[in-house]
Coordinates of C-alpha atoms in Angstrom, one line a residue:
M296 CA 0.0 0.0 0.0
H297 CA 1.3 3.5 -0.8
G298 CA 2.0 5.9 2.0
D299 CA -1.0 8.2 1.3
G300 CA -3.3 5.2 1.2
L301 CA -2.0 4.1 4.6
L302 CA -2.6 7.7 5.9
I303 CA -6.2 7.6 4.6
Q304 CA -6.7 4.3 6.4
A305 CA -5.3 5.6 9.7
L306 CA -7.5 8.8 9.3
V307 CA -10.6 6.7 8.9
Y308 CA -9.8 4.4 11.8
L309 CA -9.0 7.2 14.2
A310 CA -12.1 9.2 13.2
A311 CA -14.2 6.1 13.6
G312 CA -12.8 5.5 17.1
V313 CA -13.2 9.1 18.2
I314 CA -16.8 9.1 17.1
S315 CA -18.0 5.7 18.1
V316 CA -16.2 5.0 21.4
P317 CA -17.7 8.0 23.3
I318 CA -21.1 7.0 22.0
A319 CA -20.6 3.4 23.1
K320 CA -19.4 4.5 26.5
R321 CA -22.4 6.8 26.9
L322 CA -24.7 3.9 26.0
G323 CA -23.0 1.7 28.6
L324 CA -21.5 -0.6 26.0
G325 CA -17.9 0.0 27.0
S326 CA -14.9 1.3 24.9
V327 CA -13.8 -2.1 23.7
L328 CA -17.1 -2.9 22.0
G329 CA -17.1 0.7 20.7
Y330 CA -13.8 0.1 18.9
L331 CA -15.0 -3.2 17.5
I332 CA -18.3 -1.7 16.2
A333 CA -16.3 1.1 14.6
G334 CA -14.1 -1.4 12.8
V335 CA -17.1 -3.3 11.5
L336 CA -18.7 -0.1 10.2
V337 CA -15.7 1.2 8.3
G338 CA -14.6 -2.3 7.2
P339 CA -15.0 -3.8 3.7
F340 CA -18.3 -5.5 4.5
V341 CA -20.3 -2.4 5.6
L342 CA -19.2 1.1 4.5
D343 CA -16.0 -0.2 2.9
L344 CA -14.1 3.0 3.7
V345 CA -10.7 1.4 4.0
G346 CA -10.7 -1.7 1.9
E347 CA -8.7 -4.6 3.3
A348 CA -7.6 -4.1 6.9
G349 CA -4.4 -6.1 6.6
D350 CA -1.9 -3.2 6.3
V351 CA -3.2 -1.3 9.3
M352 CA -3.7 -4.6 11.2
K353 CA 0.1 -5.2 11.0
F354 CA 0.6 -1.7 12.5
A355 CA -2.1 -2.0 15.1
E356 CA -0.9 -5.4 16.3
F357 CA 2.0 -3.5 17.8
G358 CA -0.4 -2.4 20.5
V359 CA -0.7 -6.0 21.6
V360 CA 3.1 -6.2 21.5
I361 CA 3.5 -3.2 23.8
L362 CA 0.8 -4.5 26.1
L363 CA 2.6 -7.8 26.5
F364 CA 5.9 -6.0 27.0
L365 CA 4.4 -4.0 29.9
I366 CA 2.8 -7.1 31.4
G367 CA 6.2 -8.8 31.2
L368 CA 7.8 -6.0 33.1
E369 CA 5.4 -6.9 36.0
V370 CA 6.5 -10.5 36.1
R371 CA 9.0 -10.4 38.8
P372 CA 10.0 -13.5 40.9
A373 CA 8.4 -12.0 43.9
L374 CA 5.1 -11.6 42.0
L375 CA 5.3 -15.1 40.6
W376 CA 5.7 -16.5 44.1
R377 CA 3.0 -14.3 45.6
M378 CA 0.5 -15.2 42.8
R379 CA 1.8 -18.8 42.3
T380 CA -1.7 -20.2 43.1
A381 CA -3.5 -17.9 40.7
I382 CA -0.9 -18.3 37.9
F383 CA 0.1 -22.0 38.0
G384 CA -2.9 -23.4 39.8
L385 CA -5.8 -21.4 38.5
G386 CA -4.2 -20.7 35.1
G387 CA -3.1 -24.3 34.6
G388 CA -6.6 -25.6 35.6
Q389 CA -8.3 -23.2 33.1
V390 CA -6.0 -24.3 30.2
A391 CA -6.4 -28.0 31.1
F392 CA -10.2 -27.9 31.5
T393 CA -10.8 -25.7 28.4
T394 CA -8.5 -28.0 26.3
A395 CA -10.4 -31.0 27.6
L396 CA -13.8 -29.6 26.8
T397 CA -13.1 -27.9 23.5
G398 CA -10.7 -30.7 22.3
G399 CA -13.2 -33.4 23.4
A400 CA -16.0 -31.6 21.4
A401 CA -13.7 -31.5 18.3
L402 CA -12.9 -35.2 18.8
L403 CA -16.6 -36.0 18.9
L404 CA -17.1 -34.0 15.7
G405 CA -14.7 -36.3 13.9
L406 CA -11.4 -34.6 14.0
P407 CA -8.2 -36.7 14.5
W408 CA -7.0 -36.6 18.1
Q409 CA -3.9 -34.6 17.1
M410 CA -5.9 -31.9 15.4
A411 CA -8.5 -32.0 18.2
L412 CA -5.8 -31.5 20.8
A413 CA -4.3 -28.6 18.8
V414 CA -7.8 -27.0 18.5
G415 CA -8.3 -27.3 22.3
L416 CA -5.0 -25.8 23.2
T417 CA -5.4 -22.9 20.7
L418 CA -8.9 -22.1 21.9
S419 CA -7.8 -22.2 25.6
M420 CA -6.1 -18.8 25.0
S421 CA -8.1 -15.7 26.1
S422 CA -7.7 -12.1 24.9
T423 CA -5.4 -10.2 27.3
A424 CA -6.2 -6.9 25.7
I425 CA -10.0 -7.3 25.9
V426 CA -10.1 -8.8 29.4
L427 CA -7.8 -6.3 31.0
A428 CA -9.5 -3.3 29.3
S429 CA -13.0 -4.6 30.2
L430 CA -12.1 -5.2 33.9
E431 CA -10.3 -1.9 34.2
E432 CA -13.4 -0.1 32.7
R433 CA -15.6 -1.7 35.4
G434 CA -13.3 -1.1 38.3
L435 CA -12.5 -4.8 38.6
R436 CA -8.8 -4.7 37.8
Q437 CA -7.9 -4.9 41.4
G438 CA -9.4 -7.4 43.9
A439 CA -10.3 -11.1 43.6
V440 CA -11.6 -10.9 40.0
G441 CA -8.6 -8.9 38.7
E442 CA -6.0 -11.0 40.4
A443 CA -7.6 -14.3 39.2
A444 CA -7.9 -13.0 35.6
F445 CA -4.4 -11.6 35.6
G446 CA -3.0 -14.9 36.9
V447 CA -4.8 -17.0 34.2
L448 CA -3.7 -14.6 31.4
L449 CA -0.2 -14.7 32.7
F450 CA -0.1 -18.5 32.6
Q451 CA -1.5 -18.5 29.1
D452 CA 1.2 -16.1 28.0
L453 CA 3.8 -18.3 29.5
A454 CA 2.2 -21.5 28.0
V455 CA 2.6 -20.1 24.5
I456 CA 6.4 -20.7 24.6
P457 CA 6.2 -24.5 24.9
L458 CA 3.1 -24.6 22.6
F459 CA 5.2 -23.2 19.7
A460 CA 7.7 -25.9 20.4
L461 CA 5.3 -28.8 20.9
L462 CA 2.5 -28.2 18.3
P463 CA 4.6 -29.2 15.3
F464 CA 4.9 -32.7 16.7
L465 CA 1.1 -33.0 16.2
A466 CA 1.3 -32.5 12.4
T467 CA -0.9 -34.8 10.3
I468 CA -0.7 -32.8 7.1
A469 CA 2.4 -32.6 4.9
P470 CA 4.0 -29.1 5.5
D471 CA 4.4 -28.7 1.7
A472 CA 0.7 -29.3 1.2
A473 CA -0.1 -27.0 4.0
A474 CA 2.0 -24.2 2.6
Q475 CA 0.4 -24.7 -0.9
A476 CA -3.0 -24.5 0.8
G477 CA -2.2 -21.1 2.2
G478 CA -0.4 -22.1 5.3
H479 CA 2.2 -20.3 7.3
G480 CA 5.4 -20.3 5.5
G481 CA 6.0 -16.5 6.1
D482 CA 9.1 -16.9 8.2
L483 CA 12.7 -17.7 7.2
L484 CA 12.6 -21.1 8.7
G485 CA 9.4 -22.3 6.9
D486 CA 11.3 -24.9 4.9
L487 CA 13.0 -26.6 7.8
P488 CA 11.8 -29.7 9.5
G489 CA 9.9 -29.5 12.8
W490 CA 12.9 -30.4 15.0
A491 CA 15.1 -27.7 13.4
R492 CA 12.4 -25.1 13.8
A493 CA 12.1 -26.0 17.5
L494 CA 15.8 -25.6 18.0
A495 CA 15.8 -22.3 16.2
I496 CA 12.9 -21.1 18.4
M497 CA 14.7 -22.1 21.5
G498 CA 17.9 -20.4 20.3
A499 CA 15.9 -17.1 19.7
V500 CA 14.3 -17.3 23.1
G501 CA 17.8 -17.9 24.7
A502 CA 19.2 -14.9 22.8
V503 CA 16.4 -12.7 24.1
V504 CA 17.0 -13.9 27.7
V505 CA 20.8 -13.5 27.6
G506 CA 20.8 -10.3 25.6
G507 CA 18.2 -8.7 27.8
K508 CA 20.0 -9.6 30.9
Y509 CA 23.6 -8.7 30.0
L510 CA 23.6 -6.4 27.0
T511 CA 20.7 -3.9 27.6
Q512 CA 21.7 -2.8 31.1
P513 CA 25.0 -1.1 30.1
I514 CA 23.2 0.7 27.2
F515 CA 20.4 1.9 29.4
R516 CA 23.0 3.2 31.9
F517 CA 25.0 5.0 29.2
I518 CA 21.8 6.7 27.8
A519 CA 20.6 7.6 31.3
A520 CA 24.0 9.2 32.1
A521 CA 23.7 11.3 28.9
R522 CA 20.3 12.6 30.3
L523 CA 18.6 12.4 26.9
R524 CA 15.0 11.3 27.7
E525 CA 13.9 11.1 24.1
I526 CA 16.7 8.7 23.3
F527 CA 15.8 6.5 26.3
T528 CA 12.2 6.3 24.9
A529 CA 13.6 5.6 21.4
F530 CA 15.9 2.8 22.7
A531 CA 13.0 1.3 24.6
L532 CA 10.9 1.1 21.5
L533 CA 13.9 -0.1 19.5
L534 CA 14.3 -2.9 22.0
V535 CA 10.7 -4.0 21.8
I536 CA 10.7 -3.8 18.0
S537 CA 14.0 -5.7 17.7
V538 CA 12.8 -8.6 19.9
A539 CA 9.5 -8.7 18.1
A540 CA 11.2 -8.9 14.7
L541 CA 13.5 -11.7 15.9
M542 CA 10.6 -13.7 17.1
Q543 CA 8.7 -13.1 13.8
T544 CA 11.8 -14.3 11.9
V545 CA 11.7 -17.7 13.6
G546 CA 8.0 -18.0 13.2
L547 CA 6.9 -16.9 16.7
S548 CA 4.5 -14.2 17.8
P549 CA 6.1 -10.7 18.1
A550 CA 3.9 -10.2 21.2
L551 CA 5.5 -13.3 22.8
G552 CA 8.9 -11.9 22.2
A553 CA 8.0 -8.6 23.7
F554 CA 6.6 -10.4 26.7
L555 CA 9.9 -12.3 27.1
A556 CA 11.9 -9.1 26.9
G557 CA 9.7 -7.5 29.6
V558 CA 10.2 -10.5 31.9
V559 CA 13.9 -10.3 31.4
L560 CA 13.9 -6.6 32.3
A561 CA 11.4 -7.0 35.2
E562 CA 14.2 -6.8 37.8
S563 CA 16.0 -3.9 36.1
E564 CA 16.4 -0.6 37.9
F565 CA 15.1 1.0 34.7
R566 CA 11.7 -0.9 34.8
R567 CA 9.6 2.0 36.0
E568 CA 11.2 4.4 33.5
L569 CA 10.4 1.9 30.7
E570 CA 6.8 1.6 31.8
T571 CA 6.4 5.4 31.9
D572 CA 8.0 5.9 28.5
I573 CA 6.1 3.2 26.7
E574 CA 2.7 3.4 28.4
P575 CA 1.4 6.3 26.2
F576 CA 1.7 4.2 23.1
R577 CA -0.3 1.4 24.5
G578 CA -3.8 2.8 24.7
L579 CA -3.9 4.3 21.2
L580 CA -2.5 1.3 19.5
L581 CA -4.7 -1.1 21.4
G582 CA -7.7 0.9 20.3
L583 CA -6.5 0.7 16.7
F584 CA -6.0 -3.0 17.2
F585 CA -9.6 -3.5 18.3
I586 CA -10.9 -1.5 15.3
T587 CA -8.9 -3.6 12.9
V588 CA -10.2 -6.8 14.5
G589 CA -13.7 -5.5 13.8
A590 CA -12.8 -4.5 10.3
A591 CA -11.1 -7.9 9.5
L592 CA -14.2 -10.0 10.4
D593 CA -14.8 -12.2 7.4
F594 CA -18.6 -11.7 6.8
G595 CA -18.3 -14.0 3.8
V596 CA -17.6 -17.0 6.1
I597 CA -20.1 -15.7 8.6
L598 CA -22.9 -15.3 6.1
A599 CA -22.2 -18.6 4.4
Q600 CA -22.6 -20.6 7.7
P601 CA -24.3 -18.3 10.2
L602 CA -26.0 -21.0 12.3
L603 CA -22.9 -23.1 12.5
L604 CA -20.8 -20.1 13.6
A605 CA -23.4 -18.9 16.1
G606 CA -23.3 -22.4 17.6
L607 CA -19.5 -22.5 17.7
V608 CA -19.2 -19.1 19.3
I609 CA -21.9 -19.8 21.9
G610 CA -20.4 -23.3 22.5
L611 CA -16.9 -21.9 22.9
M612 CA -17.9 -19.2 25.3
I613 CA -20.0 -21.6 27.4
F614 CA -17.2 -24.2 27.5
K615 CA -14.6 -21.6 28.5
A616 CA -16.8 -20.1 31.1
V617 CA -17.6 -23.5 32.6
A618 CA -14.0 -24.5 32.6
M619 CA -12.9 -21.2 34.3
Y620 CA -15.7 -21.3 36.8
G621 CA -14.9 -24.9 37.8
A622 CA -11.2 -24.1 38.2
A623 CA -12.0 -21.0 40.3
R624 CA -14.3 -22.9 42.6
I625 CA -11.7 -25.6 43.1
F626 CA -9.3 -22.9 44.3
R627 CA -12.0 -21.5 46.6
I628 CA -12.7 -18.3 44.8
P629 CA -16.2 -17.0 45.9
P630 CA -19.0 -17.8 43.5
L631 CA -19.7 -14.2 42.4
A632 CA -16.0 -13.5 41.7
A633 CA -15.6 -16.9 40.0
G634 CA -18.6 -16.2 37.7
T635 CA -17.3 -12.7 36.8
T636 CA -13.9 -14.1 36.0
A637 CA -15.4 -16.9 33.9
V638 CA -17.5 -14.4 31.8
A639 CA -14.5 -12.1 31.4
L640 CA -12.2 -15.0 30.0
A641 CA -14.8 -16.7 27.9
Q642 CA -13.5 -15.5 24.5
G643 CA -10.7 -16.6 22.2
G644 CA -7.5 -14.5 22.3
E645 CA -5.0 -12.7 20.1
F646 CA -2.6 -15.6 20.4
A647 CA -5.2 -17.9 19.0
F648 CA -4.9 -16.0 15.6
V649 CA -1.1 -16.5 15.8
L650 CA -1.3 -20.2 16.8
L651 CA -3.8 -20.9 14.0
T652 CA -1.5 -19.4 11.4
F653 CA 1.4 -21.3 12.9
T654 CA -0.4 -24.7 13.1
V655 CA -1.7 -24.4 9.5
G656 CA 1.9 -23.8 8.3
A657 CA 3.2 -26.7 10.4
G658 CA 0.6 -29.0 9.0
V659 CA -1.3 -29.5 12.2
I660 CA -4.7 -27.9 11.3
D661 CA -6.5 -27.8 8.0
P662 CA -6.7 -24.3 6.4
E663 CA -10.5 -24.4 6.0
L664 CA -10.9 -25.4 9.6
A665 CA -8.5 -22.6 10.6
K666 CA -10.7 -20.0 8.7
L667 CA -13.8 -21.2 10.6
M668 CA -11.9 -21.0 13.9
T669 CA -10.6 -17.6 13.2
A670 CA -14.1 -16.3 12.6
T671 CA -15.2 -18.0 15.8
V672 CA -12.5 -16.5 17.9
A673 CA -13.0 -13.0 16.4
L674 CA -16.8 -13.1 17.0
S675 CA -16.2 -14.4 20.6
M676 CA -13.9 -11.4 21.2
A677 CA -16.6 -9.1 19.8
A678 CA -19.3 -10.7 22.0
T679 CA -17.3 -10.5 25.2
P680 CA -18.1 -6.8 26.0
L681 CA -21.8 -7.7 25.5
A682 CA -21.5 -10.7 27.8
M683 CA -19.7 -8.6 30.4
L684 CA -22.4 -5.9 30.1
A685 CA -25.2 -8.5 30.5
H686 CA -23.4 -10.1 33.5
E687 CA -23.0 -6.7 35.1
R688 CA -26.7 -5.7 34.6
L689 CA -28.2 -9.1 35.5
I690 CA -25.8 -10.3 38.2
L691 CA -23.5 -7.7 39.6
S692 CA -26.1 -4.9 39.9
R693 CA -28.8 -6.8 41.6
P694 CA -29.1 -7.8 45.3
M695 CA -27.6 -11.2 45.9
A696 CA -30.6 -13.6 46.1
E697 CA -28.3 -16.6 46.0
G698 CA -24.7 -17.6 46.2
P699 CA -22.1 -15.9 48.4
K700 CA -24.3 -13.7 50.5
P701 CA -22.5 -13.1 53.8
E702 CA -24.1 -14.3 57.0
Q703 CA -26.7 -11.8 58.0
Q704 CA -25.9 -10.4 61.4
P705 CA -28.7 -8.9 63.5
F706 CA -28.8 -5.2 64.1
D707 CA -28.1 -5.5 67.8
E708 CA -26.3 -2.2 68.3
G709 CA -29.3 -0.7 70.0
E710 CA -30.3 2.9 68.9
P711 CA -27.6 4.1 66.7
H712 CA -26.3 7.7 66.6
V713 CA -24.8 7.3 63.1
I714 CA -25.4 5.1 60.1
V715 CA -22.4 4.7 57.8
A716 CA -23.3 3.6 54.2
G717 CA -20.1 2.2 52.6
F718 CA -17.3 0.8 54.8
G719 CA -14.4 1.2 52.4
R720 CA -11.3 3.4 52.7
V721 CA -13.3 6.5 53.6
G722 CA -16.1 5.0 55.6
Q723 CA -13.8 3.0 57.8
I724 CA -11.8 6.0 59.0
S725 CA -14.9 8.1 59.8
A726 CA -16.6 5.2 61.6
R727 CA -13.5 4.4 63.7
L728 CA -13.2 8.0 64.8
L729 CA -16.8 8.1 65.9
M730 CA -16.6 4.7 67.7
A731 CA -13.5 5.8 69.6
N732 CA -15.5 8.7 71.0
D733 CA -18.3 6.4 72.2
F734 CA -20.8 7.0 69.5
N735 CA -23.0 4.0 68.5
V736 CA -22.4 3.4 64.8
V737 CA -24.1 0.9 62.4
T738 CA -22.1 0.2 59.2
L739 CA -23.5 -1.1 55.9
D740 CA -21.7 -2.3 52.8
S741 CA -22.7 -4.2 49.6
S742 CA -19.3 -5.6 48.7
I743 CA -19.1 -9.2 49.6
E744 CA -15.3 -9.4 49.3
Q745 CA -14.9 -6.2 51.5
I746 CA -17.2 -7.6 54.2
E747 CA -15.5 -11.0 54.3
T748 CA -12.1 -9.3 54.6
L749 CA -13.2 -6.9 57.3
R750 CA -14.9 -9.6 59.3
R751 CA -11.6 -11.6 59.3
F752 CA -10.1 -8.5 61.1
G753 CA -12.9 -8.6 63.7
R754 CA -15.0 -5.7 62.2
K755 CA -18.7 -5.9 62.4
V756 CA -20.2 -4.9 59.0
H757 CA -23.7 -5.5 57.9
Y758 CA -24.3 -6.7 54.3
G759 CA -26.9 -4.8 52.4
D760 CA -27.6 -2.1 49.8
A761 CA -27.9 1.2 51.8
A762 CA -30.1 2.6 49.0
R763 CA -33.0 0.4 50.2
L764 CA -35.1 2.4 52.7
D765 CA -36.4 -0.7 54.3
L766 CA -32.9 -1.8 55.2
L767 CA -32.1 1.7 56.6
R768 CA -35.2 1.5 58.8
T769 CA -34.2 -1.9 60.1
A770 CA -30.8 -0.5 60.8
G771 CA -32.4 2.1 63.0
I772 CA -32.1 5.2 60.9
E773 CA -35.3 6.8 62.3
K774 CA -33.5 7.0 65.7
A775 CA -30.2 8.1 64.2
A776 CA -29.0 11.7 64.1
L777 CA -26.6 11.4 61.2
L778 CA -26.2 9.4 57.9
I779 CA -22.7 9.3 56.5
V780 CA -22.7 8.4 52.7
A781 CA -19.3 6.9 51.8
I782 CA -20.1 4.6 48.9
D783 CA -18.0 4.5 45.8
D784 CA -20.7 4.8 43.1
Q785 CA -21.3 8.5 42.4
D786 CA -24.8 8.1 41.0
K787 CA -25.9 5.7 43.7
A788 CA -24.6 8.1 46.3
A789 CA -26.6 10.9 44.9
E790 CA -29.7 8.7 44.7
L791 CA -29.2 7.6 48.3
V792 CA -28.9 11.2 49.6
E793 CA -32.1 12.2 47.7
A794 CA -34.1 9.2 49.0
A795 CA -32.9 9.6 52.6
R796 CA -33.7 13.3 52.6
Q797 CA -37.3 12.7 51.4
A798 CA -37.9 9.8 53.7
F799 CA -36.2 11.1 56.9
P800 CA -36.4 14.9 57.0
H801 CA -35.0 15.1 60.5
L802 CA -31.8 13.4 59.5
K803 CA -28.4 15.2 59.0
I804 CA -26.6 13.8 56.0
L805 CA -22.9 14.1 55.4
A806 CA -21.7 12.7 52.1
R807 CA -18.4 11.8 50.5
A808 CA -17.9 13.6 47.1
W809 CA -15.5 12.6 44.4
D810 CA -14.9 16.1 43.2
R811 CA -16.5 19.6 43.2
R812 CA -19.2 18.8 40.7
H813 CA -20.3 15.7 42.5
A814 CA -20.3 17.7 45.7
Y815 CA -22.8 20.2 44.2
D816 CA -25.0 17.3 43.0
L817 CA -25.1 15.9 46.5
L818 CA -26.0 19.2 48.0
R819 CA -28.8 19.7 45.5
N820 CA -30.1 16.3 46.4
G821 CA -30.3 17.1 50.0
A822 CA -27.0 16.6 51.7
D823 CA -26.3 18.9 54.7
D824 CA -22.6 18.9 54.1
V825 CA -20.1 17.2 51.8
E826 CA -16.4 16.3 52.0
R827 CA -14.4 16.0 48.9
E828 CA -12.4 12.8 49.4
T829 CA -9.1 14.0 48.1
F830 CA -9.2 17.6 49.2
E831 CA -7.8 17.3 52.7
G832 CA -5.2 14.7 51.7
A833 CA -4.0 16.9 48.9
L834 CA -3.9 19.9 51.2
A835 CA -1.9 18.1 53.8
M836 CA 0.6 17.0 51.1
G837 CA 0.9 20.6 49.9
R838 CA 1.6 21.7 53.5
R839 CA 4.3 19.0 53.9
A840 CA 5.8 20.1 50.5
L841 CA 6.1 23.7 51.8
V842 CA 7.9 22.5 54.9
T843 CA 10.3 20.3 52.8
L844 CA 11.1 23.4 50.7
G845 CA 12.1 25.4 53.8
F846 CA 9.0 27.0 55.2
S847 CA 8.5 26.9 58.9
D848 CA 5.8 24.6 60.2
Y849 CA 3.8 27.7 61.4
R850 CA 4.0 29.4 58.0
A851 CA 3.1 26.2 56.1
T852 CA 0.1 25.5 58.4
R853 CA -1.0 29.1 58.0
A854 CA -0.9 28.7 54.2
A855 CA -2.9 25.5 54.3
T856 CA -5.5 27.0 56.7
F857 CA -5.9 30.2 54.5
F858 CA -6.2 28.0 51.4
R859 CA -8.9 25.9 53.0
K860 CA -10.8 29.1 54.1
L861 CA -10.6 30.7 50.6
D862 CA -11.6 27.4 48.8
K863 CA -14.7 27.0 51.1
K864 CA -15.7 30.6 50.4
L865 CA -15.3 30.0 46.6
F866 CA -17.2 26.7 46.8
D867 CA -20.2 28.4 48.6
E868 CA -20.2 31.4 46.2
L869 CA -20.4 29.2 43.1
A870 CA -23.0 26.7 44.5
P871 CA -26.0 28.7 43.1
I872 CA -24.8 28.6 39.5
S873 CA -23.1 25.1 39.6
G874 CA -25.7 23.8 37.1
E875 CA -25.1 26.5 34.6
E876 CA -22.0 25.3 32.6
E877 CA -20.8 28.5 30.9
N878 CA -21.6 30.9 33.8
F879 CA -20.0 28.5 36.3
I880 CA -16.8 28.2 34.3
M881 CA -16.4 32.0 33.8
A882 CA -17.2 32.7 37.5
A883 CA -14.8 29.9 38.6
R884 CA -12.0 31.4 36.6
D885 CA -12.5 34.9 38.0
S886 CA -12.9 33.6 41.6
R887 CA -9.7 31.5 41.3
D888 CA -7.7 34.4 40.0
T889 CA -8.9 36.4 43.0
M890 CA -8.1 33.5 45.3
D891 CA -4.6 33.2 44.0
R892 CA -4.0 36.9 44.5
L893 CA -5.4 36.8 48.1
L894 CA -3.3 33.7 48.9
A895 CA -0.1 35.3 47.6
A896 CA -0.8 38.5 49.6
E897 CA -1.4 36.4 52.7
M898 CA 1.8 34.5 52.2
R899 CA 3.8 37.8 51.8
R900 CA 2.3 39.0 55.1
A901 CA 3.1 35.8 56.8
A902 CA 6.7 36.0 55.6
E903 CA 7.0 39.6 56.7
E904 CA 5.6 38.8 60.1
E905 CA 7.9 35.8 60.5
D906 CA 10.9 38.0 59.5
Q907 CA 9.9 40.7 62.1
E908 CA 9.5 38.1 64.8
R909 CA 12.9 36.6 63.9
R910 CA 14.6 40.1 64.1
A911 CA 12.8 40.8 67.3
A912 CA 13.9 37.5 68.8
A913 CA 17.5 38.2 67.6
L914 CA 17.5 41.7 69.1
A915 CA 16.2 40.4 72.5
S916 CA 18.8 37.8 72.5
T917 CA 21.6 40.4 71.8
K918 CA 20.4 42.6 74.7
E919 CA 20.3 39.7 77.1
N920 CA 23.9 38.8 76.2
Q921 CA 25.2 42.4 76.7
P922 CA 27.3 42.9 79.9
V923 CA 25.7 44.9 82.6

C-alpha cells in the first residue's frame, strides 16, 4: 500500500474510534465494544471506507506487542511467588479444563486426536487486551476478580512458549501441502523440518534472555548518564521492535517476544522508567487493534454458515466459562468472583490467531478449519463486552438472592447515633473515629469481598444495599442523628442522599464527594454537608511540601489554613450557579484568580511577620547577652 493510502486508512480508523467510542461508553457498552463496532462499520463488509484491513492490522498489532511487554515488566520472581496459586494453579486448571472440553468436542465432531488437541490448546487462550480493558473499565482490575484473571492470562502467555515448540509434533498434514494451501510459510525457517524449527525457536528465546540480561543494562546506563530522555524512549521502542522482529523471523509471535523481553527486564532498575515511557503508546495502538479486529471480520464466512458459527461461538464461550468457573471454585474463589472471572475470560484470544497461522503452516490444522476457527475467535472477542455488560446488569447490579451472601448479622447495636453507608477506605476512618468517641455506629456495605475481609479482622459490618429504605429502617435510621454516605458509586450516592432526605427529613446527611461537581450534585439532592475525598489529603501533602522546601511549620500550616478558608468561600459562592455550565466556568476562573492573589498576599504578610519576629527575637537575645 502507498504511503498516502495508509494515511487515509489511519485517518478513517482514528475518526471512527473518536466518534464511536464515546457514544458506546455513553450507552453503557464500553470502549472495547465501541472500537469493535467502529471497525465493523468502516470495514470492507459495511461502509468499505478502508478496503482490506491487513496493512493497518500489522501496525495495530504493535499495540498488543506493547501490552505484552508491559505485562512482562510486571512478572518479577516476587510476583510469581505471591501469585503462584493464581498463575500456575488457576491458570493451569483453566487451560487444562478448556482444552479437555473444546478438544473433546472437536474429537466428537470427527477430527483426528492430534488436530482436536491442537484445537483445544489454541482455543484455551483468552484475549489479554480485551479482558484487562473490560475489567479496568468496570473497576474490577484490582481485587479477587482482577487477580484471578491476571494470573490466568499470565499463565496463558507463559504457556505459548512450549506450545510453539510442541505443536509441530502433532502435524498430520504434509508441510508442503499446508504451505500450498495457504499455510504459514512466512518466516525464514518455513522450509526446515519441525525439530530444526524447534531448535531455532529455543535459540531465539535464549538470545532474548541472555541479551536482555547482560547487554541492555549497560546501554540503558549509558543513555541515562547522557540525560537524553527522548533517546531513552527511542531505545525502549527499538528494544521492543527488535525482539518482536527476531521472534517473527523464527515464526513466533512478536507479542510473545515482547513479553519475554519484559520478563527479562522486570528486575532492572530501569523498569519504572520503561513503563512510563512506553505506556502512552499502548492505549492508542490497542484501540486501533480492536478497530482492525472488527474490520477484519470475514462476513463471507459468517454469512455462508451463520447458524454453525453462532453455535460455535456460543459453545466456545460456554465451554470456556464453565472451565474457568470450575477451576476458580476448586481454588475456593467465591462464586460471584468466580462467575465474573469466567465471563471475562470466555472468549478466544489474540494468540489464537497467531497459533492458528502457525499450526496451518506446520501441517497441524487444515486451512479451511482454521478459517472457521478464526471467525469463531473474532466473534467471541466481539461478543465479550456484551457478555460482560449482561453479566454486570443481571448479576452484579442486583441484590444477591443466591450464592455468596455473607451471614446476615442482627442489628443489635441498639439505637444508633450514626449510620455509615459504605465501609471502604473513607467510611472506615470516619466510623472508627466516631466509635473511639463512644458513638453508636451501624455500618453497611454491599461488597461481599470487602465484608469478608473486614470480618476476618474482627470488624462488624452488615451486608446490604444502603439505598434500600427498608434496610435503613431496620438498621435504626429513624432513631439516628446522622447518615454518612461513603459509597464508591457516584450516581448511587446521589440517589441515596435524595431518597434519605425525602424519607427522613430530620436526618443530618454528610456525604463523601468525588470532586467539586459531585459535591454540588449531592448538596442539590439534600446533603447537609459534603467532604471531597481527596481535598484534605492533597492539602496536607501541599503543606508538607512547603515544609520540605524550607517553610517553617507555622508558615506552612497558615498557608494551608488560609487556602482551605478561601476554597470554602469559593465553593459556597459558586454553588447557586453550579448547574449553569458556561456561567459556572467563567465565575470559577474569575474567583480562582482572586483566590490566587489573596493567597499570595497572605503569604507575603506571613513571611514579613515571620521576619519581624525573627529580628525581634535576635534583638532580644543580643540585649540579654550584653554585659551589665
